[in-house]
C-alpha positions as protocol buffer text, in pm:
chain_id: "A"
residue {
  index: 1
  type: MET
  ca { x: -972 y: 5276 z: 2176 }
}
residue {
  index: 2
  type: SER
  ca { x: -1088 y: 5575 z: 2026 }
}
residue {
  index: 3
  type: ASP
  ca { x: -1396 y: 5831 z: 2121 }
}
residue {
  index: 4
  type: ILE
  ca { x: -1592 y: 5727 z: 1802 }
}
residue {
  index: 5
  type: GLU
  ca { x: -1510 y: 5341 z: 1920 }
}
residue {
  index: 6
  type: LEU
  ca { x: -1595 y: 5391 z: 2269 }
}
residue {
  index: 7
  type: ASN
  ca { x: -1925 y: 5525 z: 2145 }
}
residue {
  index: 8
  type: TRP
  ca { x: -1980 y: 5231 z: 1904 }
}
residue {
  index: 9
  type: LYS
  ca { x: -1955 y: 5018 z: 2203 }
}
residue {
  index: 10
  type: PHE
  ca { x: -2165 y: 5169 z: 2445 }
}
residue {
  index: 11
  type: SER
  ca { x: -2464 y: 5189 z: 2155 }
}
residue {
  index: 12
  type: ASP
  ca { x: -2437 y: 4816 z: 2118 }
}
residue {
  index: 13
  type: ASP
  ca { x: -2413 y: 4748 z: 2504 }
}
residue {
  index: 14
  type: CYS
  ca { x: -2697 y: 4940 z: 2562 }
}
residue {
  index: 15
  type: VAL
  ca { x: -2921 y: 4702 z: 2360 }
}
residue {
  index: 16
  type: VAL
  ca { x: -3087 y: 4428 z: 2538 }
}
residue {
  index: 17
  type: GLU
  ca { x: -3163 y: 4130 z: 2280 }
}
residue {
  index: 18
  type: SER
  ca { x: -3395 y: 3865 z: 2310 }
}
residue {
  index: 19
  type: GLU
  ca { x: -3286 y: 3511 z: 2332 }
}
residue {
  index: 20
  type: ALA
  ca { x: -3414 y: 3442 z: 1992 }
}
residue {
  index: 21
  type: ILE
  ca { x: -3182 y: 3746 z: 1826 }
}
residue {
  index: 22
  type: ALA
  ca { x: -2872 y: 3615 z: 2075 }
}
residue {
  index: 23
  type: ARG
  ca { x: -2965 y: 3246 z: 1916 }
}
residue {
  index: 24
  type: ALA
  ca { x: -2943 y: 3393 z: 1616 }
}
residue {
  index: 25
  type: ARG
  ca { x: -2666 y: 3611 z: 1632 }
}
residue {
  index: 26
  type: GLN
  ca { x: -2463 y: 3331 z: 1768 }
}
residue {
  index: 27
  type: GLN
  ca { x: -2548 y: 3093 z: 1477 }
}
residue {
  index: 28
  type: SER
  ca { x: -2458 y: 3355 z: 1226 }
}
residue {
  index: 29
  type: LEU
  ca { x: -2104 y: 3354 z: 1369 }
}
residue {
  index: 30
  type: GLU
  ca { x: -2093 y: 3004 z: 1364 }
}
residue {
  index: 31
  type: LEU
  ca { x: -2189 y: 3019 z: 1014 }
}
residue {
  index: 32
  type: GLY
  ca { x: -1945 y: 3276 z: 873 }
}
residue {
  index: 33
  type: ILE
  ca { x: -2235 y: 3560 z: 861 }
}
residue {
  index: 34
  type: ASP
  ca { x: -2145 y: 3909 z: 960 }
}
residue {
  index: 35
  type: PRO
  ca { x: -2508 y: 3975 z: 1156 }
}
residue {
  index: 36
  type: ILE
  ca { x: -2593 y: 4387 z: 1203 }
}
residue {
  index: 37
  type: ALA
  ca { x: -2489 y: 4502 z: 1536 }
}
residue {
  index: 38
  type: PRO
  ca { x: -2723 y: 4517 z: 1805 }
}
residue {
  index: 39
  type: SER
  ca { x: -2754 y: 4904 z: 1790 }
}
residue {
  index: 40
  type: VAL
  ca { x: -2854 y: 4842 z: 1418 }
}
residue {
  index: 41
  type: GLY
  ca { x: -3117 y: 4578 z: 1490 }
}
residue {
  index: 42
  type: ALA
  ca { x: -3249 y: 4813 z: 1722 }
}
residue {
  index: 43
  type: GLN
  ca { x: -3232 y: 5137 z: 1532 }
}
residue {
  index: 44
  type: SER
  ca { x: -3421 y: 4952 z: 1245 }
}
residue {
  index: 45
  type: ALA
  ca { x: -3698 y: 4816 z: 1495 }
}
residue {
  index: 46
  type: VAL
  ca { x: -3804 y: 5181 z: 1614 }
}
residue {
  index: 47
  type: VAL
  ca { x: -3831 y: 5295 z: 1209 }
}
residue {
  index: 48
  type: ALA
  ca { x: -4026 y: 4956 z: 1155 }
}
residue {
  index: 49
  type: ALA
  ca { x: -4266 y: 5103 z: 1443 }
}
residue {
  index: 50
  type: ALA
  ca { x: -4222 y: 5450 z: 1378 }
}
residue {
  index: 51
  type: THR
  ca { x: -4332 y: 5363 z: 1006 }
}
residue {
  index: 52
  type: GLY
  ca { x: -4643 y: 5141 z: 1114 }
}
residue {
  index: 53
  type: ALA
  ca { x: -4500 y: 4882 z: 886 }
}
residue {
  index: 54
  type: ARG
  ca { x: -4721 y: 4585 z: 790 }
}
residue {
  index: 55
  type: SER
  ca { x: -4515 y: 4483 z: 490 }
}
residue {
  index: 56
  type: ILE
  ca { x: -4128 y: 4426 z: 507 }
}
residue {
  index: 57
  type: LEU
  ca { x: -3880 y: 4291 z: 256 }
}
residue {
  index: 58
  type: GLU
  ca { x: -3543 y: 4213 z: 353 }
}
residue {
  index: 59
  type: VAL
  ca { x: -3237 y: 4163 z: 133 }
}
residue {
  index: 60
  type: GLY
  ca { x: -2992 y: 3925 z: 266 }
}
residue {
  index: 61
  type: THR
  ca { x: -3169 y: 3679 z: 545 }
}
residue {
  index: 62
  type: GLY
  ca { x: -2880 y: 3544 z: 687 }
}
residue {
  index: 63
  type: ALA
  ca { x: -2987 y: 3356 z: 1014 }
}
residue {
  index: 64
  type: GLY
  ca { x: -3276 y: 3577 z: 1104 }
}
residue {
  index: 65
  type: VAL
  ca { x: -3105 y: 3840 z: 1322 }
}
residue {
  index: 66
  type: SER
  ca { x: -3239 y: 4148 z: 1134 }
}
residue {
  index: 67
  type: GLY
  ca { x: -3582 y: 3940 z: 1047 }
}
residue {
  index: 68
  type: ILE
  ca { x: -3624 y: 3920 z: 1409 }
}
residue {
  index: 69
  type: TRP
  ca { x: -3564 y: 4267 z: 1500 }
}
residue {
  index: 70
  type: LEU
  ca { x: -3770 y: 4442 z: 1219 }
}
residue {
  index: 71
  type: LEU
  ca { x: -4062 y: 4205 z: 1353 }
}
residue {
  index: 72
  type: THR
  ca { x: -4005 y: 4315 z: 1658 }
}
residue {
  index: 73
  type: GLY
  ca { x: -4066 y: 4674 z: 1593 }
}
residue {
  index: 74
  type: ALA
  ca { x: -4355 y: 4606 z: 1367 }
}
residue {
  index: 75
  type: PRO
  ca { x: -4537 y: 4276 z: 1525 }
}
residue {
  index: 76
  type: GLY
  ca { x: -4819 y: 4267 z: 1291 }
}
residue {
  index: 77
  type: ALA
  ca { x: -4604 y: 4295 z: 937 }
}
residue {
  index: 78
  type: THR
  ca { x: -4541 y: 4026 z: 702 }
}
residue {
  index: 79
  type: LEU
  ca { x: -4154 y: 3986 z: 642 }
}
residue {
  index: 80
  type: THR
  ca { x: -4056 y: 3853 z: 267 }
}
residue {
  index: 81
  type: SER
  ca { x: -3703 y: 3753 z: 298 }
}
residue {
  index: 82
  type: ILE
  ca { x: -3453 y: 3641 z: -8 }
}
residue {
  index: 83
  type: ASP
  ca { x: -3109 y: 3435 z: 31 }
}
residue {
  index: 84
  type: THR
  ca { x: -2895 y: 3271 z: -164 }
}
residue {
  index: 85
  type: GLU
  ca { x: -2807 y: 3019 z: 99 }
}
residue {
  index: 86
  type: VAL
  ca { x: -3054 y: 2751 z: 157 }
}
residue {
  index: 87
  type: ASP
  ca { x: -2837 y: 2671 z: 461 }
}
residue {
  index: 88
  type: HIS
  ca { x: -2902 y: 3017 z: 610 }
}
residue {
  index: 89
  type: LEU
  ca { x: -3288 y: 3007 z: 550 }
}
residue {
  index: 90
  type: GLN
  ca { x: -3376 y: 2698 z: 703 }
}
residue {
  index: 91
  type: HIS
  ca { x: -3145 y: 2815 z: 1024 }
}
residue {
  index: 92
  type: ALA
  ca { x: -3359 y: 3165 z: 979 }
}
residue {
  index: 93
  type: LYS
  ca { x: -3697 y: 2984 z: 975 }
}
residue {
  index: 94
  type: ALA
  ca { x: -3603 y: 2773 z: 1308 }
}
residue {
  index: 95
  type: ASN
  ca { x: -3470 y: 3115 z: 1451 }
}
residue {
  index: 96
  type: PHE
  ca { x: -3817 y: 3279 z: 1322 }
}
residue {
  index: 97
  type: THR
  ca { x: -4020 y: 2999 z: 1492 }
}
residue {
  index: 98
  type: GLU
  ca { x: -3801 y: 3001 z: 1833 }
}
residue {
  index: 99
  type: ALA
  ca { x: -3896 y: 3398 z: 1834 }
}
residue {
  index: 100
  type: LYS
  ca { x: -4253 y: 3248 z: 1805 }
}
residue {
  index: 101
  type: ILE
  ca { x: -4292 y: 3437 z: 1492 }
}
residue {
  index: 102
  type: PRO
  ca { x: -4619 y: 3294 z: 1316 }
}
residue {
  index: 103
  type: ALA
  ca { x: -4491 y: 3110 z: 977 }
}
residue {
  index: 104
  type: ASN
  ca { x: -4758 y: 3309 z: 814 }
}
residue {
  index: 105
  type: ARG
  ca { x: -4581 y: 3600 z: 871 }
}
residue {
  index: 106
  type: VAL
  ca { x: -4272 y: 3517 z: 710 }
}
residue {
  index: 107
  type: ARG
  ca { x: -4190 y: 3398 z: 336 }
}
residue {
  index: 108
  type: LEU
  ca { x: -3836 y: 3314 z: 269 }
}
residue {
  index: 109
  type: ILE
  ca { x: -3761 y: 3303 z: -86 }
}
residue {
  index: 110
  type: THR
  ca { x: -3432 y: 3151 z: -220 }
}
residue {
  index: 111
  type: GLY
  ca { x: -3240 y: 3299 z: -486 }
}
residue {
  index: 112
  type: LYS
  ca { x: -3044 y: 3556 z: -586 }
}
residue {
  index: 113
  type: ALA
  ca { x: -3160 y: 3922 z: -528 }
}
residue {
  index: 114
  type: GLY
  ca { x: -3066 y: 4045 z: -868 }
}
residue {
  index: 115
  type: GLU
  ca { x: -3288 y: 3804 z: -1012 }
}
residue {
  index: 116
  type: VAL
  ca { x: -3558 y: 3799 z: -782 }
}
residue {
  index: 117
  type: LEU
  ca { x: -3613 y: 4177 z: -710 }
}
residue {
  index: 118
  type: PRO
  ca { x: -3727 y: 4272 z: -1061 }
}
residue {
  index: 119
  type: ARG
  ca { x: -4016 y: 4066 z: -1057 }
}
residue {
  index: 120
  type: MET
  ca { x: -4170 y: 4204 z: -718 }
}
residue {
  index: 121
  type: ASN
  ca { x: -4445 y: 4473 z: -763 }
}
residue {
  index: 122
  type: GLU
  ca { x: -4347 y: 4832 z: -703 }
}
residue {
  index: 123
  type: ASN
  ca { x: -4457 y: 5045 z: -465 }
}
residue {
  index: 124
  type: SER
  ca { x: -4568 y: 4769 z: -230 }
}
residue {
  index: 125
  type: TYR
  ca { x: -4346 y: 4774 z: 58 }
}
residue {
  index: 126
  type: ASP
  ca { x: -4335 y: 4970 z: 381 }
}
residue {
  index: 127
  type: ILE
  ca { x: -3997 y: 4872 z: 452 }
}
residue {
  index: 128
  type: VAL
  ca { x: -3698 y: 4701 z: 255 }
}
residue {
  index: 129
  type: PHE
  ca { x: -3376 y: 4634 z: 450 }
}
residue {
  index: 130
  type: ILE
  ca { x: -3066 y: 4559 z: 237 }
}
residue {
  index: 131
  type: ASP
  ca { x: -2816 y: 4347 z: 417 }
}
residue {
  index: 132
  type: ALA
  ca { x: -2648 y: 4152 z: 72 }
}
residue {
  index: 133
  type: ASP
  ca { x: -2409 y: 4135 z: -117 }
}
residue {
  index: 134
  type: PRO
  ca { x: -2221 y: 4477 z: -87 }
}
residue {
  index: 135
  type: GLN
  ca { x: -2061 y: 4488 z: -440 }
}
residue {
  index: 136
  type: SER
  ca { x: -2449 y: 4534 z: -538 }
}
residue {
  index: 137
  type: VAL
  ca { x: -2574 y: 4767 z: -311 }
}
residue {
  index: 138
  type: ILE
  ca { x: -2659 y: 5028 z: -581 }
}
residue {
  index: 139
  type: GLU
  ca { x: -2854 y: 4801 z: -773 }
}
residue {
  index: 140
  type: TYR
  ca { x: -3018 y: 4690 z: -437 }
}
residue {
  index: 141
  type: VAL
  ca { x: -3129 y: 5000 z: -355 }
}
residue {
  index: 142
  type: GLU
  ca { x: -3255 y: 5090 z: -689 }
}
residue {
  index: 143
  type: HIS
  ca { x: -3479 y: 4799 z: -656 }
}
residue {
  index: 144
  type: GLY
  ca { x: -3556 y: 4926 z: -309 }
}
residue {
  index: 145
  type: LEU
  ca { x: -3666 y: 5229 z: -399 }
}
residue {
  index: 146
  type: ARG
  ca { x: -3912 y: 5125 z: -667 }
}
residue {
  index: 147
  type: LEU
  ca { x: -4031 y: 4807 z: -427 }
}
residue {
  index: 148
  type: ALA
  ca { x: -4058 y: 5074 z: -139 }
}
residue {
  index: 149
  type: ARG
  ca { x: -4408 y: 5294 z: -128 }
}
residue {
  index: 150
  type: PRO
  ca { x: -4428 y: 5636 z: -67 }
}
residue {
  index: 151
  type: GLY
  ca { x: -4345 y: 5706 z: 251 }
}
residue {
  index: 152
  type: GLY
  ca { x: -4173 y: 5369 z: 292 }
}
residue {
  index: 153
  type: THR
  ca { x: -3820 y: 5329 z: 382 }
}
residue {
  index: 154
  type: VAL
  ca { x: -3507 y: 5178 z: 247 }
}
residue {
  index: 155
  type: LEU
  ca { x: -3235 y: 5031 z: 534 }
}
residue {
  index: 156
  type: VAL
  ca { x: -2917 y: 4984 z: 417 }
}
residue {
  index: 157
  type: ALA
  ca { x: -2692 y: 4801 z: 671 }
}
residue {
  index: 158
  type: HIS
  ca { x: -2312 y: 4823 z: 675 }
}
residue {
  index: 159
  type: ALA
  ca { x: -2329 y: 5160 z: 504 }
}
residue {
  index: 160
  type: LEU
  ca { x: -2004 y: 5244 z: 640 }
}
residue {
  index: 161
  type: TRP
  ca { x: -1814 y: 4926 z: 556 }
}
residue {
  index: 162
  type: ARG
  ca { x: -1564 y: 4844 z: 851 }
}
residue {
  index: 163
  type: GLY
  ca { x: -1476 y: 5209 z: 838 }
}
residue {
  index: 164
  type: ARG
  ca { x: -1349 y: 5229 z: 486 }
}
residue {
  index: 165
  type: VAL
  ca { x: -1639 y: 5436 z: 332 }
}
residue {
  index: 166
  type: ALA
  ca { x: -1545 y: 5735 z: 534 }
}
residue {
  index: 167
  type: ASP
  ca { x: -1191 y: 5722 z: 446 }
}
residue {
  index: 168
  type: PRO
  ca { x: -1133 y: 5848 z: 91 }
}
residue {
  index: 169
  type: ALA
  ca { x: -778 y: 5689 z: 69 }
}
residue {
  index: 170
  type: GLN
  ca { x: -1009 y: 5345 z: 65 }
}
residue {
  index: 171
  type: ARG
  ca { x: -1051 y: 5275 z: -313 }
}
residue {
  index: 172
  type: ASP
  ca { x: -1160 y: 4922 z: -300 }
}
residue {
  index: 173
  type: ASP
  ca { x: -1502 y: 4868 z: -526 }
}
residue {
  index: 174
  type: VAL
  ca { x: -1716 y: 4819 z: -218 }
}
residue {
  index: 175
  type: ALA
  ca { x: -1615 y: 5149 z: -23 }
}
residue {
  index: 176
  type: THR
  ca { x: -1642 y: 5322 z: -371 }
}
residue {
  index: 177
  type: GLY
  ca { x: -1946 y: 5188 z: -429 }
}
residue {
  index: 178
  type: PHE
  ca { x: -2110 y: 5269 z: -100 }
}
residue {
  index: 179
  type: ARG
  ca { x: -1950 y: 5643 z: -130 }
}
residue {
  index: 180
  type: THR
  ca { x: -2114 y: 5658 z: -476 }
}
residue {
  index: 181
  type: LEU
  ca { x: -2449 y: 5536 z: -323 }
}
residue {
  index: 182
  type: LEU
  ca { x: -2425 y: 5795 z: -8 }
}
residue {
  index: 183
  type: THR
  ca { x: -2321 y: 6088 z: -257 }
}
residue {
  index: 184
  type: GLU
  ca { x: -2624 y: 5982 z: -520 }
}
residue {
  index: 185
  type: ILE
  ca { x: -2911 y: 5956 z: -240 }
}
residue {
  index: 186
  type: ALA
  ca { x: -2789 y: 6293 z: -44 }
}
residue {
  index: 187
  type: ALA
  ca { x: -2843 y: 6472 z: -383 }
}
residue {
  index: 188
  type: SER
  ca { x: -3174 y: 6324 z: -484 }
}
residue {
  index: 189
  type: SER
  ca { x: -3496 y: 6503 z: -447 }
}
residue {
  index: 190
  type: ALA
  ca { x: -3699 y: 6235 z: -452 }
}
residue {
  index: 191
  type: VAL
  ca { x: -3580 y: 6075 z: -84 }
}
residue {
  index: 192
  type: ILE
  ca { x: -3482 y: 6211 z: 256 }
}
residue {
  index: 193
  type: SER
  ca { x: -3218 y: 6078 z: 374 }
}
residue {
  index: 194
  type: ALA
  ca { x: -2990 y: 5999 z: 703 }
}
residue {
  index: 195
  type: LEU
  ca { x: -2641 y: 5786 z: 736 }
}
residue {
  index: 196
  type: SER
  ca { x: -2653 y: 5645 z: 1108 }
}
residue {
  index: 197
  type: PRO
  ca { x: -2305 y: 5602 z: 1262 }
}
residue {
  index: 198
  type: VAL
  ca { x: -2411 y: 5294 z: 1465 }
}
residue {
  index: 199
  type: GLY
  ca { x: -2252 y: 4952 z: 1460 }
}
residue {
  index: 200
  type: ASP
  ca { x: -2117 y: 4933 z: 1090 }
}
residue {
  index: 201
  type: GLY
  ca { x: -2358 y: 5217 z: 979 }
}
residue {
  index: 202
  type: LEU
  ca { x: -2724 y: 5243 z: 877 }
}
residue {
  index: 203
  type: LEU
  ca { x: -2856 y: 5453 z: 608 }
}
residue {
  index: 204
  type: GLN
  ca { x: -3193 y: 5532 z: 611 }
}
residue {
  index: 205
  type: ILE
  ca { x: -3360 y: 5654 z: 273 }
}
residue {
  index: 206
  type: THR
  ca { x: -3750 y: 5771 z: 294 }
}
residue {
  index: 207
  type: LYS
  ca { x: -3913 y: 5764 z: -42 }
}
residue {
  index: 208
  type: LEU
  ca { x: -4115 y: 6109 z: -54 }
}
residue {
  index: 209
  type: ARG
  ca { x: -4475 y: 6082 z: -154 }
}
residue {
  index: 210
  type: ALA
  ca { x: -4523 y: 6326 z: -502 }
}
C-alpha cells in the first residue's frame, strides 16, 4: 500500500460514524450503491456546519449516508434529495427515521435530476451536494451553482473518480468529464474552489457574492 493510500485509509479510520450512518452504509453496499467514504461524509458535515446551512439540496440520495452526514453538520437544516430509484428512497427514508431526523426536515423527490433541477428556484440553497450519474456531473454542477445562494457551496463527491482523474492516460468519458470540470472551475472568477483528496475526492465550490 502506497503512502497516499495509507493516508486515505487513516483519514477514514479516524472517523466515528453513528449507528444510523453505519446501517445506511451497509444497506448501500447491499443495494450496489457506492456510498461516500466516512472522511468525505465528515468533511461535508464540517462544511455544512461552517456554512450554518438551513437549506440543503442533494442530487443522489442513495440509502441516506450523505444526507445523514449533512444533517449531522446542520441539525437545523431542511434537506431536499433527488434520486431516480424508488427503492433507494424508501431505504433512505427509513434510515433518516432511524437517525431521529424529523420527517418535516426531509423532502424526497423521485425523478431524473436533469429534469427536476431546471424547475427548482435559483439562489435558494446553502449547500448543494452532488453524488449522482458521473456522466452528467458538469450539467449537475452548472445547475448546482445556479441553485446555490451567493456564499453557498456546491460539493461534488467522487471528484477523483477511483484515482483515474489524476492520471492523464485515463481518457474514458467520466475521468475526462471530471478533469474538464476541475479545470473550468479552477479558472472561474465567480467561485472559489478546493479539491480534497479524502476518500474518492471531494470538490468544494463556493459561489462568490457579487
